[in-house]
Amino acid sequence: MWIIKTEHRREGGGTVTLKLESEDGKFDVNVRWDGCTEIHFYSITEESRVLEDTFHTCDLNGFIEKLQFFRFCL
């Protein structure tokens, strides 16, 4: 589902950041070593890929946990 676009590594090894893109091009994500994550949301048309919104969090697990609540509301 995700394609690794770039990976930045420390000199001694270990990943500092990853830039990932969804296969459909609707999302790209920058994930840092400290857990901070920036998610970009795009709309895709025949002519272009347009950035619609950006979300930044340093507590991705907490955010996902809170979002899962909505699954049970519908």
PDB file of C-alpha atoms in Angstrom:
ATOM      1  CA  MET A   1       0.000   0.000   0.000  1.00  0.00           C
ATOM      2  CA  TRP A   2       2.924   2.403   0.657  1.00  0.00           C
ATOM      3  CA  ILE A   3       5.886   3.203  -1.556  1.00  0.00           C
ATOM      4  CA  ILE A   4       9.099   4.428   0.090  1.00  0.00           C
ATOM      5  CA  LYS A   5      10.054   7.608  -1.784  1.00  0.00           C
ATOM      6  CA  THR A   6      13.085   8.584   0.324  1.00  0.00           C
ATOM      7  CA  GLU A   7      14.857   7.353   3.428  1.00  0.00           C
ATOM      8  CA  HIS A   8      17.320   9.456   5.413  1.00  0.00           C
ATOM      9  CA  ARG A   9      19.725   7.467   7.545  1.00  0.00           C
ATOM     10  CA  ARG A  10      22.218   8.323  10.279  1.00  0.00           C
ATOM     11  CA  GLU A  11      25.906   7.865   9.561  1.00  0.00           C
ATOM     12  CA  GLY A  12      26.132   4.988  12.026  1.00  0.00           C
ATOM     13  CA  GLY A  13      22.902   3.391  10.767  1.00  0.00           C
ATOM     14  CA  GLY A  14      19.276   3.790  11.687  1.00  0.00           C
ATOM     15  CA  THR A  15      16.524   5.656   9.917  1.00  0.00           C
ATOM     16  CA  VAL A  16      16.016   9.351  10.659  1.00  0.00           C
ATOM     17  CA  THR A  17      13.031   9.977   8.357  1.00  0.00           C
ATOM     18  CA  LEU A  18      10.966   8.136   5.794  1.00  0.00           C
ATOM     19  CA  LYS A  19       8.873   9.714   3.077  1.00  0.00           C
ATOM     20  CA  LEU A  20       6.126   7.370   1.929  1.00  0.00           C
ATOM     21  CA  GLU A  21       3.475   7.728  -0.749  1.00  0.00           C
ATOM     22  CA  SER A  22       0.269   5.712  -1.108  1.00  0.00           C
ATOM     23  CA  GLU A  23      -0.031   3.670  -4.284  1.00  0.00           C
ATOM     24  CA  ASP A  24      -2.985   5.776  -5.443  1.00  0.00           C
ATOM     25  CA  GLY A  25      -1.121   9.064  -4.838  1.00  0.00           C
ATOM     26  CA  LYS A  26      -3.808  10.415  -2.493  1.00  0.00           C
ATOM     27  CA  PHE A  27      -1.471  10.534   0.522  1.00  0.00           C
ATOM     28  CA  ASP A  28       2.153  11.095   1.314  1.00  0.00           C
ATOM     29  CA  VAL A  29       3.635  10.835   4.769  1.00  0.00           C
ATOM     30  CA  ASN A  30       6.841  12.004   6.429  1.00  0.00           C
ATOM     31  CA  VAL A  31       7.672   9.857   9.449  1.00  0.00           C
ATOM     32  CA  ARG A  32      10.475  10.953  11.775  1.00  0.00           C
ATOM     33  CA  TRP A  33      12.600   8.923  14.160  1.00  0.00           C
ATOM     34  CA  ASP A  34      10.916  10.572  17.171  1.00  0.00           C
ATOM     35  CA  GLY A  35       7.429   9.444  16.109  1.00  0.00           C
ATOM     36  CA  CYS A  36       6.303  12.792  14.716  1.00  0.00           C
ATOM     37  CA  THR A  37       4.349  12.347  11.515  1.00  0.00           C
ATOM     38  CA  GLU A  38       3.131  14.741   8.837  1.00  0.00           C
ATOM     39  CA  ILE A  39       0.400  13.482   6.517  1.00  0.00           C
ATOM     40  CA  HIS A  40      -0.472  15.247   3.252  1.00  0.00           C
ATOM     41  CA  PHE A  41      -3.888  14.647   1.659  1.00  0.00           C
ATOM     42  CA  TYR A  42      -4.271  15.153  -2.116  1.00  0.00           C
ATOM     43  CA  SER A  43      -7.117  15.220  -4.584  1.00  0.00           C
ATOM     44  CA  ILE A  44      -6.329  13.543  -7.865  1.00  0.00           C
ATOM     45  CA  THR A  45      -7.817  14.683 -11.157  1.00  0.00           C
ATOM     46  CA  GLU A  46      -6.963  13.786 -14.718  1.00  0.00           C
ATOM     47  CA  GLU A  47      -4.959  17.014 -14.955  1.00  0.00           C
ATOM     48  CA  SER A  48      -3.201  17.249 -11.599  1.00  0.00           C
ATOM     49  CA  ARG A  49      -2.507  16.200  -8.021  1.00  0.00           C
ATOM     50  CA  VAL A  50      -3.581  19.005  -5.664  1.00  0.00           C
ATOM     51  CA  LEU A  51      -2.622  19.255  -1.983  1.00  0.00           C
ATOM     52  CA  GLU A  52      -5.862  19.553  -0.007  1.00  0.00           C
ATOM     53  CA  ASP A  53      -4.742  19.360   3.617  1.00  0.00           C
ATOM     54  CA  THR A  54      -1.857  18.542   5.946  1.00  0.00           C
ATOM     55  CA  PHE A  55      -1.981  16.943   9.382  1.00  0.00           C
ATOM     56  CA  HIS A  56       0.888  16.859  11.876  1.00  0.00           C
ATOM     57  CA  THR A  57       1.048  14.808  15.077  1.00  0.00           C
ATOM     58  CA  CYS A  58       3.711  13.546  17.444  1.00  0.00           C
ATOM     59  CA  ASP A  59       1.279  11.008  18.934  1.00  0.00           C
ATOM     60  CA  LEU A  60       0.159   8.933  15.953  1.00  0.00           C
ATOM     61  CA  ASN A  61      -0.926   5.984  18.091  1.00  0.00           C
ATOM     62  CA  GLY A  62      -3.046   8.247  20.305  1.00  0.00           C
ATOM     63  CA  PHE A  63      -4.596   9.895  17.261  1.00  0.00           C
ATOM     64  CA  ILE A  64      -5.454   6.540  15.675  1.00  0.00           C
ATOM     65  CA  GLU A  65      -6.946   5.347  18.962  1.00  0.00           C
ATOM     66  CA  LYS A  66      -9.215   8.406  19.110  1.00  0.00           C
ATOM     67  CA  LEU A  67     -10.242   8.061  15.457  1.00  0.00           C
ATOM     68  CA  GLN A  68     -11.251   4.443  15.970  1.00  0.00           C
ATOM     69  CA  PHE A  69     -14.091   5.702  18.162  1.00  0.00           C
ATOM     70  CA  PHE A  70     -15.840   6.965  15.016  1.00  0.00           C
ATOM     71  CA  ARG A  71     -15.968   3.462  13.569  1.00  0.00           C
ATOM     72  CA  PHE A  72     -18.406   2.530  16.315  1.00  0.00           C
ATOM     73  CA  CYS A  73     -20.588   5.639  15.933  1.00  0.00           C
ATOM     74  CA  LEU A  74     -21.990   4.695  12.535  1.00  0.00           C
TER      75      LEU A  74
END
